[in-house]
XYZ file of C-alpha atoms in Angstrom:
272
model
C 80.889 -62.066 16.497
C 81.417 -65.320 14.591
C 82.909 -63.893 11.066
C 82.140 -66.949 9.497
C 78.857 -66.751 10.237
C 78.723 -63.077 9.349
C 80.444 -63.912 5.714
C 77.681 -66.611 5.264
C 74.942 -64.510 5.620
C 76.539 -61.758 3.634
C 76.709 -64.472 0.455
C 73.677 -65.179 1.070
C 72.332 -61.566 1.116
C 74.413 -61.426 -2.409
C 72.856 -64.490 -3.508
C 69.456 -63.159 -3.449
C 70.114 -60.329 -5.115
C 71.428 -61.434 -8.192
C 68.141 -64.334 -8.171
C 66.021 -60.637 -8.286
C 67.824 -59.283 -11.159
C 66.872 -55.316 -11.305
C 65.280 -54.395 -8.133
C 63.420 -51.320 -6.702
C 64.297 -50.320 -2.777
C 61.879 -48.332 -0.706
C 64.382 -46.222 0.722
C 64.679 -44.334 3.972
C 68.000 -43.213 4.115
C 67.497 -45.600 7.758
C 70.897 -48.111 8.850
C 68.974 -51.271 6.636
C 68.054 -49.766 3.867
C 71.305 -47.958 3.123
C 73.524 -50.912 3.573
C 70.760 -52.668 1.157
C 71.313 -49.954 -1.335
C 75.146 -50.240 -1.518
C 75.515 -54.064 -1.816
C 72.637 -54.039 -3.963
C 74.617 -51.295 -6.415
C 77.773 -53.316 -5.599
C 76.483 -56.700 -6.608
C 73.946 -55.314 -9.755
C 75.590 -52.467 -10.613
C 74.359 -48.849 -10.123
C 72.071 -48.891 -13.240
C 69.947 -52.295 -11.790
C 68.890 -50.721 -8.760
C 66.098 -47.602 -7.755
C 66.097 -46.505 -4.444
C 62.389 -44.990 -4.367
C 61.786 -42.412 -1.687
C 58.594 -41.531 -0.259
C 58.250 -37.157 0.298
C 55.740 -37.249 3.401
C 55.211 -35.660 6.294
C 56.015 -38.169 8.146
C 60.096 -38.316 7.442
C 61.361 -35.425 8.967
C 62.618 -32.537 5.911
C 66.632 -33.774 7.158
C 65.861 -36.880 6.938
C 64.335 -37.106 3.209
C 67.059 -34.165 2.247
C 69.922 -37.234 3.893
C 68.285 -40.012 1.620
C 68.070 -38.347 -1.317
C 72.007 -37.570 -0.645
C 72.769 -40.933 0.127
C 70.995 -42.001 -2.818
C 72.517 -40.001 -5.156
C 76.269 -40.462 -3.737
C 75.981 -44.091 -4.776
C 75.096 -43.364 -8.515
C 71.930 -45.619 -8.767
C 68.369 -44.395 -10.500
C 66.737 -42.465 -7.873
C 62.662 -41.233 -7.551
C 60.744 -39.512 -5.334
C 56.920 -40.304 -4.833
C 54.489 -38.276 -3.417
C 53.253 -39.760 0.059
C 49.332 -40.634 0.303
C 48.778 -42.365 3.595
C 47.547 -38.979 5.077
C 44.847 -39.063 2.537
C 43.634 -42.317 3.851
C 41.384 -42.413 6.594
C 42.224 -45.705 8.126
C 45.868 -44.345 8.362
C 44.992 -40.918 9.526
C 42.533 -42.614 12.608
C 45.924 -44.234 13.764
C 44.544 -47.379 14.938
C 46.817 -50.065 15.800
C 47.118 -50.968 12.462
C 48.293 -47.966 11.084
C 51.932 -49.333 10.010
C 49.376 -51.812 7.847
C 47.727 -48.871 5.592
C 51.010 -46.919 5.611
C 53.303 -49.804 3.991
C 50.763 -50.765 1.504
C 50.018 -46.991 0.395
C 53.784 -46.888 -0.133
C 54.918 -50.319 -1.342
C 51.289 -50.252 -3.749
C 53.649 -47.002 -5.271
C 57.045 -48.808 -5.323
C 55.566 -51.963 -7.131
C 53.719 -49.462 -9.914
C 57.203 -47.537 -10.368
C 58.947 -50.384 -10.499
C 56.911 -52.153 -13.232
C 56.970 -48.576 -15.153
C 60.661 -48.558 -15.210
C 61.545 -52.027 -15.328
C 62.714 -53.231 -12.535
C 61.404 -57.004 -11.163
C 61.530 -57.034 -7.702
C 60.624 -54.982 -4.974
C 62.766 -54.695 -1.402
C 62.837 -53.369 1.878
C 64.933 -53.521 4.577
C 63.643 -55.115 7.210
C 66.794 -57.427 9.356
C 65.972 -60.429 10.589
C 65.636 -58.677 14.331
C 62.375 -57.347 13.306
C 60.645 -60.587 13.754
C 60.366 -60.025 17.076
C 58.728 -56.639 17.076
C 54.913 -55.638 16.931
C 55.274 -54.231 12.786
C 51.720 -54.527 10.959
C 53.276 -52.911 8.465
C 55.285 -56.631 7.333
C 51.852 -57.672 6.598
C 51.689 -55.300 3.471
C 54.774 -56.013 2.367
C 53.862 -59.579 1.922
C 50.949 -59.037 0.398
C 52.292 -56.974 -2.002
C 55.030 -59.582 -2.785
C 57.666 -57.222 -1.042
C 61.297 -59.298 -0.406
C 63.113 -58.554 2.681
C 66.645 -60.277 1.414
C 68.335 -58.751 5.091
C 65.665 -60.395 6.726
C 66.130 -63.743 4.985
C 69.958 -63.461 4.826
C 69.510 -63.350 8.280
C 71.231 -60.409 8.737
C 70.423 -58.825 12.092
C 70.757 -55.206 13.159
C 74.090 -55.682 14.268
C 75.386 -57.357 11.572
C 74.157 -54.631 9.462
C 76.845 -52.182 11.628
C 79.118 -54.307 11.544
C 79.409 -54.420 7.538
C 78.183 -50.887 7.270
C 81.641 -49.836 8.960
C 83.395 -51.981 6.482
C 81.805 -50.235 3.765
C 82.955 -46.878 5.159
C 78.822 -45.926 5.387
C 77.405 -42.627 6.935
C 74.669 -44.733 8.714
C 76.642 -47.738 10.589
C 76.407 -45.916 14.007
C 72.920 -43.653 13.207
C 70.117 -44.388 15.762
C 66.819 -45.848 14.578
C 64.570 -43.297 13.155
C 60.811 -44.764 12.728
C 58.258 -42.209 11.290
C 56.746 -39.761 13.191
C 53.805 -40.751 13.173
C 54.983 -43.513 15.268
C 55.284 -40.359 18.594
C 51.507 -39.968 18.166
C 49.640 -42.532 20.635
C 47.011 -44.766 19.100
C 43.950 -43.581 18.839
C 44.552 -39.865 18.670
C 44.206 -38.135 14.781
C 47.662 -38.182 12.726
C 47.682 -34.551 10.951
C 50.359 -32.634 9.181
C 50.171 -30.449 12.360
C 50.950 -32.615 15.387
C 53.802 -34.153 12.608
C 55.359 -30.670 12.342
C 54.912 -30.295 16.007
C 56.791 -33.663 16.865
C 59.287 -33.135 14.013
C 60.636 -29.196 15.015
C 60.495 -30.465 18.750
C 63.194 -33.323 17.674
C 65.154 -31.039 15.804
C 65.607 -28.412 18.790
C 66.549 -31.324 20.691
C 69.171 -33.135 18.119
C 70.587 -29.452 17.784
C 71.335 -29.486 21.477
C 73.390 -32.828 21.232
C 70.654 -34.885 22.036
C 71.601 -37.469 19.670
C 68.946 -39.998 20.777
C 65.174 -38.488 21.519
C 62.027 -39.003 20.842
C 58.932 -36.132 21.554
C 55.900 -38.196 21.994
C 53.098 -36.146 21.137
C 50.385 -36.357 24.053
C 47.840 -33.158 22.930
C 49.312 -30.153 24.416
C 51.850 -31.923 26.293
C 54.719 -33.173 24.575
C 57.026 -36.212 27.047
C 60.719 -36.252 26.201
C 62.596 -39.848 25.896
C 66.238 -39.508 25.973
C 69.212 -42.013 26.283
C 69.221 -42.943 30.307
C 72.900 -41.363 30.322
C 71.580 -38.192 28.898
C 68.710 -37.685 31.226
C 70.789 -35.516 33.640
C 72.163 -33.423 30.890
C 69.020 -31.762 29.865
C 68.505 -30.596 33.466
C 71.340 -28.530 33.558
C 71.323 -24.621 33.353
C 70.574 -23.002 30.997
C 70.213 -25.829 28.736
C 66.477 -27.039 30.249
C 65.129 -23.719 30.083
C 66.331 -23.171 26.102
C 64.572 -27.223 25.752
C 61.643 -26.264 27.106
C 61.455 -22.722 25.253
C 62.477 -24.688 21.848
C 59.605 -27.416 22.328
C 56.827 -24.795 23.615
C 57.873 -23.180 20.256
C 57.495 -26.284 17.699
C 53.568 -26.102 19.454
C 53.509 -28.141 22.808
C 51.852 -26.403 25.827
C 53.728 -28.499 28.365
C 57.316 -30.091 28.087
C 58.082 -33.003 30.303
C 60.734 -35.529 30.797
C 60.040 -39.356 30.682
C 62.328 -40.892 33.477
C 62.406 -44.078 32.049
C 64.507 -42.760 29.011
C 64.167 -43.631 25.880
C 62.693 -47.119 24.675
C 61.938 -48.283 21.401
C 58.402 -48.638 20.670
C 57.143 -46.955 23.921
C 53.790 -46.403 22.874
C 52.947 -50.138 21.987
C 52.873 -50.715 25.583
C 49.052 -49.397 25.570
C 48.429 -52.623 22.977
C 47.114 -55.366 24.555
């Protein structure tokens, strides 16, 4: 890694943030937006910045607990907003657009806290990796005049790490976590239920060691991504047949195991 480069796009990053002045973070407790949060409280101070975090079903109950931990560790003005996207129809259809109705539900809230409390910009943290992904959801955000100062810093996921371990954060080495919805193919209903199902199916697995998973939610059969390096693990006695009691449990009728291992965005591959 070029640390010159690195240090430019870190001033940069700082730069930005002090052109916003008070700013509001959707916050996910996620790699991004923690790093975000901290140099944003660094830079502005802890009283300049609101890390807003969405309650919904779709963040996993140790997830939202982490964020609001995180959140309040670092001193700054933190809210909690009730989620609405499950109210929506277009979101709850889960077309291929869903990420589109989900971000504006959410970042629609963000902008109307923000203005309530006084704080002039709103931020997310999408790196300047996610360019290259399939997100509808970065639609929304600009719509909404959303910044992305990562993004723009041109900050990448690995730069984030990198200055995350500097910064002594919780989150450098923590996998991506999308939503949960996001296990749910296209096409097929998100509901509170399946999102339970998916969620305490994850959880079994994470409290077996399985650091990276993923329980894609196929009706009554639930298909298992793991790291590659992992897939032999789970096959081992007795630790398959307390997996498959665990996920049977959380809802699923069938447990499987997808040999390819895990892979982010799997389900995107049905897109044309």
């Amino acid at each position: 890694m070029d640390e010159a480069v690195l240090t430019d796009k870190e001033q940069r990053l700082h730069v930005l943030l002090r052109q916003y002045g008070r700013v509001a973070v959707g916050f996910s407790g996620g790699v991004d937006s923690t790093l975000l949060l901290r140099v944003a409280r660094d830079v502005l101070g802890p009283e300049a910045v609101m890390a807003v975090i969405a309650d919904t079903p779709s963040m996993p109950r140790s997830e939202f607990a982490e964020a609001c931990a995180l959140a309040d560790a670092m001193g700054v003005v933190r809210v909690v907003t009730d989620s609405t996207e499950l109210a929506d129809p277009r979101y709850a259809e889960n077309s291929s657009d869903r990420c589109y109705y989900c971000k504006k539900h959410l970042f629609a809230r963000v902008a109307a806290l923000a203005a309530e409390k006084g704080f002039h910009a709103v931020l997310d943290g999408n790196n300047a990796d996610d360019a290259g992904d399939y997100r509808p959801g970065r639609r929304a955000s600009a719509e909404l005049g959303v910044k992305s100062p990562l993004a723009e810093a041109g900050l990448t996921k690995e730069d984030i790490r990198v200055l995350s371990r500097r910064l002594n954060l919780s989150t450098a080495d923590k996998p991506a976590m999308a939503c949960l919805a996001s296990r749910i193919p296209y096409g097929s209903p998100v509901t509170v239920e399946a999102l339970g199902q998916v969620e305490r199916a994850e959880e079994a697995l994470k409290a077996a060691g399985f650091k990276v998973c993923r329980v894609r939610h196929h009706g009554e059969v639930a298909r298992i991504e793991l790291a590659a390096s992992a897939l032999s693990r789970l096959l081992d006695e007795p630790l398959r047949e307390a997996v498959v009691a665990a996920v049977k449990a959380a809802g699923f009728r069938y447990v499987t195991l997808d040999l390819q291992g895990y892979r982010m965005g799997s389900l995107n591959a049905s897109l044309p």
